[in-house]
Tab-separated table of C-alpha atoms in Angstrom:
chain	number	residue	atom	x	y	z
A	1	UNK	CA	74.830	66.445	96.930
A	2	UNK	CA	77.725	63.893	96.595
A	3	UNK	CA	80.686	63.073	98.602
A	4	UNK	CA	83.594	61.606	98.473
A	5	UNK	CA	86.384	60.432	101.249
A	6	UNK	CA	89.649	62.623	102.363
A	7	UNK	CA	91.805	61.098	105.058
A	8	UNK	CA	88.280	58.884	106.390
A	9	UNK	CA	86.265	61.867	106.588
A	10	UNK	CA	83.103	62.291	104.313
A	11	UNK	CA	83.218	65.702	102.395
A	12	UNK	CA	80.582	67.081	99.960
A	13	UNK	CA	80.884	68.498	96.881
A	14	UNK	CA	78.832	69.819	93.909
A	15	UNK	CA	79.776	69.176	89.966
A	16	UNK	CA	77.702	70.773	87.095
A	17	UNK	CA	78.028	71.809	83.539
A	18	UNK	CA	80.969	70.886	80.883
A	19	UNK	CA	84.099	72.067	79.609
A	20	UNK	CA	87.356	73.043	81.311
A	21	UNK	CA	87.195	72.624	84.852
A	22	UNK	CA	87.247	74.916	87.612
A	23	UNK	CA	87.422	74.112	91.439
A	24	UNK	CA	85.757	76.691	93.732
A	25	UNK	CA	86.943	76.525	97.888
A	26	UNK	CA	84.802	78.800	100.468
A	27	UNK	CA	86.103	80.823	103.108
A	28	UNK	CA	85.946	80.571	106.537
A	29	UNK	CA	82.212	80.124	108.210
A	30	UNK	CA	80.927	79.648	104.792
A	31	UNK	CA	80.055	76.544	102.244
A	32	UNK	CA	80.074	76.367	98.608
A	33	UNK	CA	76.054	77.072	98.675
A	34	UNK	CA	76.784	80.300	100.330
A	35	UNK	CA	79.873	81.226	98.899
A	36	UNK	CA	78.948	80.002	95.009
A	37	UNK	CA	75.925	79.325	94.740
A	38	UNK	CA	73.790	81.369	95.999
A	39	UNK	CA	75.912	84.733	94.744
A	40	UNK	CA	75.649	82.685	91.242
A	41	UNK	CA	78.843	81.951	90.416
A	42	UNK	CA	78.001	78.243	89.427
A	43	UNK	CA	75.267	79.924	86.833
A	44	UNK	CA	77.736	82.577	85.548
A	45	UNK	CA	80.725	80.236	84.607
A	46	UNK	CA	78.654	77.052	83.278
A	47	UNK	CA	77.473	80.028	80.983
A	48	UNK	CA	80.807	80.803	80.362
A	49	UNK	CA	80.891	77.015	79.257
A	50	UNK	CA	82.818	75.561	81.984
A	51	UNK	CA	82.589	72.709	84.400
A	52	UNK	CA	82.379	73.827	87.891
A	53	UNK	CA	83.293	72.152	90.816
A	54	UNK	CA	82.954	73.443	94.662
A	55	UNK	CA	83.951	72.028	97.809
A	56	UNK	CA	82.217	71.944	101.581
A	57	UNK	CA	85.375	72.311	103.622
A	58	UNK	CA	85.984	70.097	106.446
A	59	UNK	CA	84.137	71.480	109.147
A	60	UNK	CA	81.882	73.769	107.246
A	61	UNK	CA	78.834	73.089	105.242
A	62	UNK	CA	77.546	69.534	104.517
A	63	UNK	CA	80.746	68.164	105.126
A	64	UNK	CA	81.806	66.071	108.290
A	65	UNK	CA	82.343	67.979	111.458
A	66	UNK	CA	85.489	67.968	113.285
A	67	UNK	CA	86.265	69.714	116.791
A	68	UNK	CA	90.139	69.264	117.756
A	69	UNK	CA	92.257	71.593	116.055
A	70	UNK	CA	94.373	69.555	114.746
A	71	UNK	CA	92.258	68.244	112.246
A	72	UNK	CA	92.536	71.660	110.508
A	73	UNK	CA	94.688	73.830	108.659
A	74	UNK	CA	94.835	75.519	105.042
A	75	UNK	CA	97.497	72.841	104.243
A	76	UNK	CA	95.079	69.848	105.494
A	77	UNK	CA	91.826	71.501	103.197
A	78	UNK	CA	94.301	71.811	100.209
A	79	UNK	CA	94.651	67.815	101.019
A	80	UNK	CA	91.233	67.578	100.985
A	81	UNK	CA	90.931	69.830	97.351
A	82	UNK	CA	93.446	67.655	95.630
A	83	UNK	CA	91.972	65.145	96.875
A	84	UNK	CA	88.069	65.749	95.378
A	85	UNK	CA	90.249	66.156	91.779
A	86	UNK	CA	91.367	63.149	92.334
A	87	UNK	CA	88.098	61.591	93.120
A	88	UNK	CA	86.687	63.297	89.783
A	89	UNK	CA	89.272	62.604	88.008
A	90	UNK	CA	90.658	65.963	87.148
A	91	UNK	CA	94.530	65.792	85.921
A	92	UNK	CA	94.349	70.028	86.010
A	93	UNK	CA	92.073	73.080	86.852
A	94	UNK	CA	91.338	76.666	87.283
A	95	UNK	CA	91.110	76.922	91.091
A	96	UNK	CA	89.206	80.330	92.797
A	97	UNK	CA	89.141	80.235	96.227
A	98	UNK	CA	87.869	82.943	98.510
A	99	UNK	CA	89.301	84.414	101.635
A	100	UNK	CA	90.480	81.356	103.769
A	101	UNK	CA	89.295	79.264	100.545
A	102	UNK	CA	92.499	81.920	99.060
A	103	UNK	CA	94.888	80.464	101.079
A	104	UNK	CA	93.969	76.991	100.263
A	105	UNK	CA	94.471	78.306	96.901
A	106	UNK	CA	97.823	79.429	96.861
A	107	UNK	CA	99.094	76.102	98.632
A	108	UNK	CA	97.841	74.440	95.693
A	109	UNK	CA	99.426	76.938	93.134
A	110	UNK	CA	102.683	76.292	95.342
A	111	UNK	CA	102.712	72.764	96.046
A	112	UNK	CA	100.996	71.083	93.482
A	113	UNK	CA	101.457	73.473	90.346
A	114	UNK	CA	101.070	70.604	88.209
A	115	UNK	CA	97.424	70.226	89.220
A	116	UNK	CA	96.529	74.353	88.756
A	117	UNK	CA	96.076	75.591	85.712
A	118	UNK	CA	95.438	79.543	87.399
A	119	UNK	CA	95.051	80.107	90.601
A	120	UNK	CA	92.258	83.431	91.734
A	121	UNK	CA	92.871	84.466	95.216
A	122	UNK	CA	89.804	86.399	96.216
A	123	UNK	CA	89.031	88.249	99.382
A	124	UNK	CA	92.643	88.396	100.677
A	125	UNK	CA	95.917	90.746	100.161
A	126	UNK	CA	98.736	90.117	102.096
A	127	UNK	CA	96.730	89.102	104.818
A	128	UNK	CA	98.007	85.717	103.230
A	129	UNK	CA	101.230	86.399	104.842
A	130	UNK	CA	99.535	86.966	108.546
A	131	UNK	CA	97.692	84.898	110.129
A	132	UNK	CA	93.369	85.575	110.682
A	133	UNK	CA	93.309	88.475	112.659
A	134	UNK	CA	92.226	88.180	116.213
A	135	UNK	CA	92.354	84.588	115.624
A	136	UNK	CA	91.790	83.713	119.098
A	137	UNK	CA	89.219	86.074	119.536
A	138	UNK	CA	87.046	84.744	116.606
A	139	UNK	CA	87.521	81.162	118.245
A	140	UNK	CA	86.704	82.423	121.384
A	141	UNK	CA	83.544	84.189	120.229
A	142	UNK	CA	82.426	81.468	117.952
A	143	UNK	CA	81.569	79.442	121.685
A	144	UNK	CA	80.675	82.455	123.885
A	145	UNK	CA	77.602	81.296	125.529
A	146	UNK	CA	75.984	84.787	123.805
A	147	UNK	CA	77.108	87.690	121.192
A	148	UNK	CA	76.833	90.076	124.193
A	149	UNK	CA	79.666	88.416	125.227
A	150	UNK	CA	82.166	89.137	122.408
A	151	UNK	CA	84.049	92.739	122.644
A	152	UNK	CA	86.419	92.367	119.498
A	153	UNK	CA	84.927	93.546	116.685
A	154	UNK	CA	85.991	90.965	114.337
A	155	UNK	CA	85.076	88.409	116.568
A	156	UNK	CA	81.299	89.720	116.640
A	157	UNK	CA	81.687	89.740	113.098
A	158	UNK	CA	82.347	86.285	112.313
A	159	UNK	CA	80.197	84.912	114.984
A	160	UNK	CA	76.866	86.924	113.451
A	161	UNK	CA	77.949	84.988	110.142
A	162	UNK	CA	78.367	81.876	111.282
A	163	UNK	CA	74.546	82.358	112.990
A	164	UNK	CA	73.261	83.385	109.835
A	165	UNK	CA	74.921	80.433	107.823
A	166	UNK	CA	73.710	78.322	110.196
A	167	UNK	CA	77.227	76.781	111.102
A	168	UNK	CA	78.394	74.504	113.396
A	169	UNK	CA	80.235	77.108	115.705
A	170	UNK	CA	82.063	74.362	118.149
A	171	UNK	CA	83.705	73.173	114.366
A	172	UNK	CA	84.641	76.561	113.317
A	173	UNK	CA	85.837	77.442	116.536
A	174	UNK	CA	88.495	74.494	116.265
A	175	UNK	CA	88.883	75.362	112.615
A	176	UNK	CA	90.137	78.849	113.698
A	177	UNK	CA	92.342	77.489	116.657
A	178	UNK	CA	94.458	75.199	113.952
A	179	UNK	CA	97.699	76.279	113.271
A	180	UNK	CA	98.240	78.689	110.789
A	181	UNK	CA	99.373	77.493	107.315
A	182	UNK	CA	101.369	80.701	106.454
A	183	UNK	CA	102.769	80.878	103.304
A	184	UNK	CA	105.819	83.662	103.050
A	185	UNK	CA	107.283	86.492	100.137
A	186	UNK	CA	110.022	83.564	98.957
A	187	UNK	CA	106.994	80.862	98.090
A	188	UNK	CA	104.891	83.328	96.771
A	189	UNK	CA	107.678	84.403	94.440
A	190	UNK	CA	107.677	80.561	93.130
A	191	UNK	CA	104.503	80.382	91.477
A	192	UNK	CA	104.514	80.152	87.885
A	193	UNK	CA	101.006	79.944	86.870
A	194	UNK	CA	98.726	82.562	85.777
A	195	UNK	CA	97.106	84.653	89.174
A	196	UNK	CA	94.292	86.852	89.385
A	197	UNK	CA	93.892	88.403	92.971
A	198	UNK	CA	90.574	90.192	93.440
A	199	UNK	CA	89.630	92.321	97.270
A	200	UNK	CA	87.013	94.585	97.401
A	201	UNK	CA	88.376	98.016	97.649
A	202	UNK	CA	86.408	98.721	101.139
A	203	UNK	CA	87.848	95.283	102.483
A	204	UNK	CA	89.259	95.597	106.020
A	205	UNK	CA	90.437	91.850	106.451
A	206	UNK	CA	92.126	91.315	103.855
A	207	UNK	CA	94.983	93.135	103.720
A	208	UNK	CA	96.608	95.173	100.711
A	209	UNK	CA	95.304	94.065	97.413
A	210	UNK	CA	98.787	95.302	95.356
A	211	UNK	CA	101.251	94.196	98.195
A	212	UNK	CA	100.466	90.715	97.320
A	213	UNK	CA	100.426	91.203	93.960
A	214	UNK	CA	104.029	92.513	93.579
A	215	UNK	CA	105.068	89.197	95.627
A	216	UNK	CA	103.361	87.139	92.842
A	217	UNK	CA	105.376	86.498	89.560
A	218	UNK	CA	103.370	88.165	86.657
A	219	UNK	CA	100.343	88.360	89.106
A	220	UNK	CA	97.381	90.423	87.913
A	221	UNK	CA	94.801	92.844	90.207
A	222	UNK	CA	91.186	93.004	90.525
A	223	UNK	CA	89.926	95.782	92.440
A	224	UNK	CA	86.508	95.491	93.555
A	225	UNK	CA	84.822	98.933	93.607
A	226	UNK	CA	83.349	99.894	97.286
A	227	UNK	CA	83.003	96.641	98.426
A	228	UNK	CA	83.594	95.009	101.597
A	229	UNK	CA	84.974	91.555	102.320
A	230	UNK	CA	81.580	89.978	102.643
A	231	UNK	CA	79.497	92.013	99.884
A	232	UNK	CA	82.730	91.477	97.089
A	233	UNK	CA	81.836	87.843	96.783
A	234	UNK	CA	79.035	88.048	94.119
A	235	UNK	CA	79.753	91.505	92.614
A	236	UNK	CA	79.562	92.095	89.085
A	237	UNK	CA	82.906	93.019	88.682
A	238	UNK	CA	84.656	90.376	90.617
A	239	UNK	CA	82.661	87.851	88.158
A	240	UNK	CA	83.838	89.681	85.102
A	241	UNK	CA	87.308	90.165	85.794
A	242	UNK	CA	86.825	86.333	86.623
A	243	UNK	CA	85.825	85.071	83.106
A	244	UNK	CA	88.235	88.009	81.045
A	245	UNK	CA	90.867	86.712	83.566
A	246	UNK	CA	90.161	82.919	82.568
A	247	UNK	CA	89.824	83.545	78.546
A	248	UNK	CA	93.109	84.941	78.447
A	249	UNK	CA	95.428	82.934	80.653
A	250	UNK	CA	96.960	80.134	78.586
C-alpha cells in the first residue's frame, strides 16, 4: 500500500475507485484492512461510485509504530487525516470514522469544517464526551505478560482484539495512555455540516446513541439493530443508512 509523511512519521493509506471522495479512520486496535476492508465497505461505496480513501493510524496497522504517549491523541491522528488529504490532494470530503476513528472525526468536523463535507460518527454516543472507559486498564492489559492477568472486563476485551488483529500491543498501550482529546456539548453544538451518527443498538462502549445526537445541530441517527460495538461495523444497515445518508446531504 502507499504512504505518505505526517509530522516525520511514515503512515499508510489505501485509495481506490472515482468520484466524490470519502476518508475512512479505524478505531482503536484496528486498521483500515480490518475496519474497511475486510467488512467491505471499500467494495460497497466504490459501487456507490465514490472514491474511497482509508487511513492506518499512527500506531496501528501498517503505519509507523510509536510507544511514548505523547505521540498520540485524537487531535494528533486528525493531524495526521488532514494531513493524507493534503497529500492526495483533496480540498473536501465525506469523512466516516469509527469508534476512536469517531472522535477523530468530529475534531475534523470542528476544527477544520472547511475540509468535511459530512462527518459519520460510528460506534460512539456520548461516549465522545468521556474519555475510553477503563482507559488505564485497557493500557495496562494491552502489556500484561498474559490475558489471565487482566480482571476488567473491557480490558480483556480489547486485549483479545488486539491478539486477533495482530497489533503491536506496546503501541496501543501508549496509544491508550495519551491524553484524552475530549471534545464537550458547546463544540459539538458548532458543527454545521451534515452528521450521521450510527451505534449498534446492543453497544455497551459507546454510550447513548440519541444523547449525542441532540448535542449535534441538525444531526441525524442510525440505529443499528442488535448489534454490538464490534459486530455493527459491517452490518447491512449501518452500510445503507451510510449511502441514503450520503445521497441526500448537500
Amino acid at each position: 500500500m502507499p504512504s505518505f509523511q505526517s509530522d516525520g512519521l511514515e503512515l499508510v493509506y489505501r485509495d481506490e475507485g472515482e468520484g466524490d471522495p470519502i476518508l475512512l479512520i479505524h478505531g482503536f486496535a484496528s486498521s483500515l484492512d480490518v475496519n474497511w476492508v475486510g467488512p467491505g465497505w471499500f467494495e460497497t461505496l466504490k459501487r456507490d461510485g465514490r472514491r474511497v480513501i482509508a487511513i492506518d493510524n499512527r500506531g496501528h496497522g501498517a503505519s509507523e509504530k510509536l510507544y511514548d504517549p505523547a505521540f498520540y491523541g485524537a487531535d494528533v491522528m486528525a493531524g495526521d487525516a488532514l494531513a493524507l488529504l493534503d497529500h492526495l490532494k483533496i480540498e473536501r470530503a465525506d469523512v466516516m470514522g469509527y469508534s476512536m476513528g469517531a472522535r477523530i472525526t468530529a475534531l475534523l468536523a470542528i476544527r477544520h469544517p472547511e475540509r468535511v463535507r459530512s462527518a459519520i460518527l460510528g460506534g460512539m454516543g456520548e461516549g465522545l464526551l468521556r474519555g475510553a472507559p477503563s482507559a488505564d486498564a485497557i493500557a495496562e492489559g494491552l502489556v500484561a505478560p498474559s490475558e489471565d492477568d487482566i480482571v476488567d472486563p473491557m480490558a480483556r476485551m480489547f486485549r483479545r482484539f488486539a491478539e486477533a488483529t495482530k497489533s503491536d500491543r506496546r503501541a496501543l498501550s501508549a496509544c491508550m495512555r495519551a491524553q484524552r482529546s475530549l471534545v464537550d456539548a458547546k463544540m459539538l453544538g458548532t458543527i454545521k455540516v451534515p452528521v450521521l451518527v450510527a451505534v449498534g443498538t446492543e453497544d455497551e462502549v459507546a454510550g447513548d446513541l440519541d444523547a449525542l445526537v441532540r448535542l449535534i445541530p441538525g444531526a441525524e441517527a442510525l440505529p443499528i439493530p442488535r448489534r454490538d460495538h464490534n459486530r455493527a461495523v459491517g452490518d447491512k444497515v449501518y452500510k445503507e443508512g451510510v449511502l441514503a445518508f450520503l445521497a441526500r446531504r448537500p
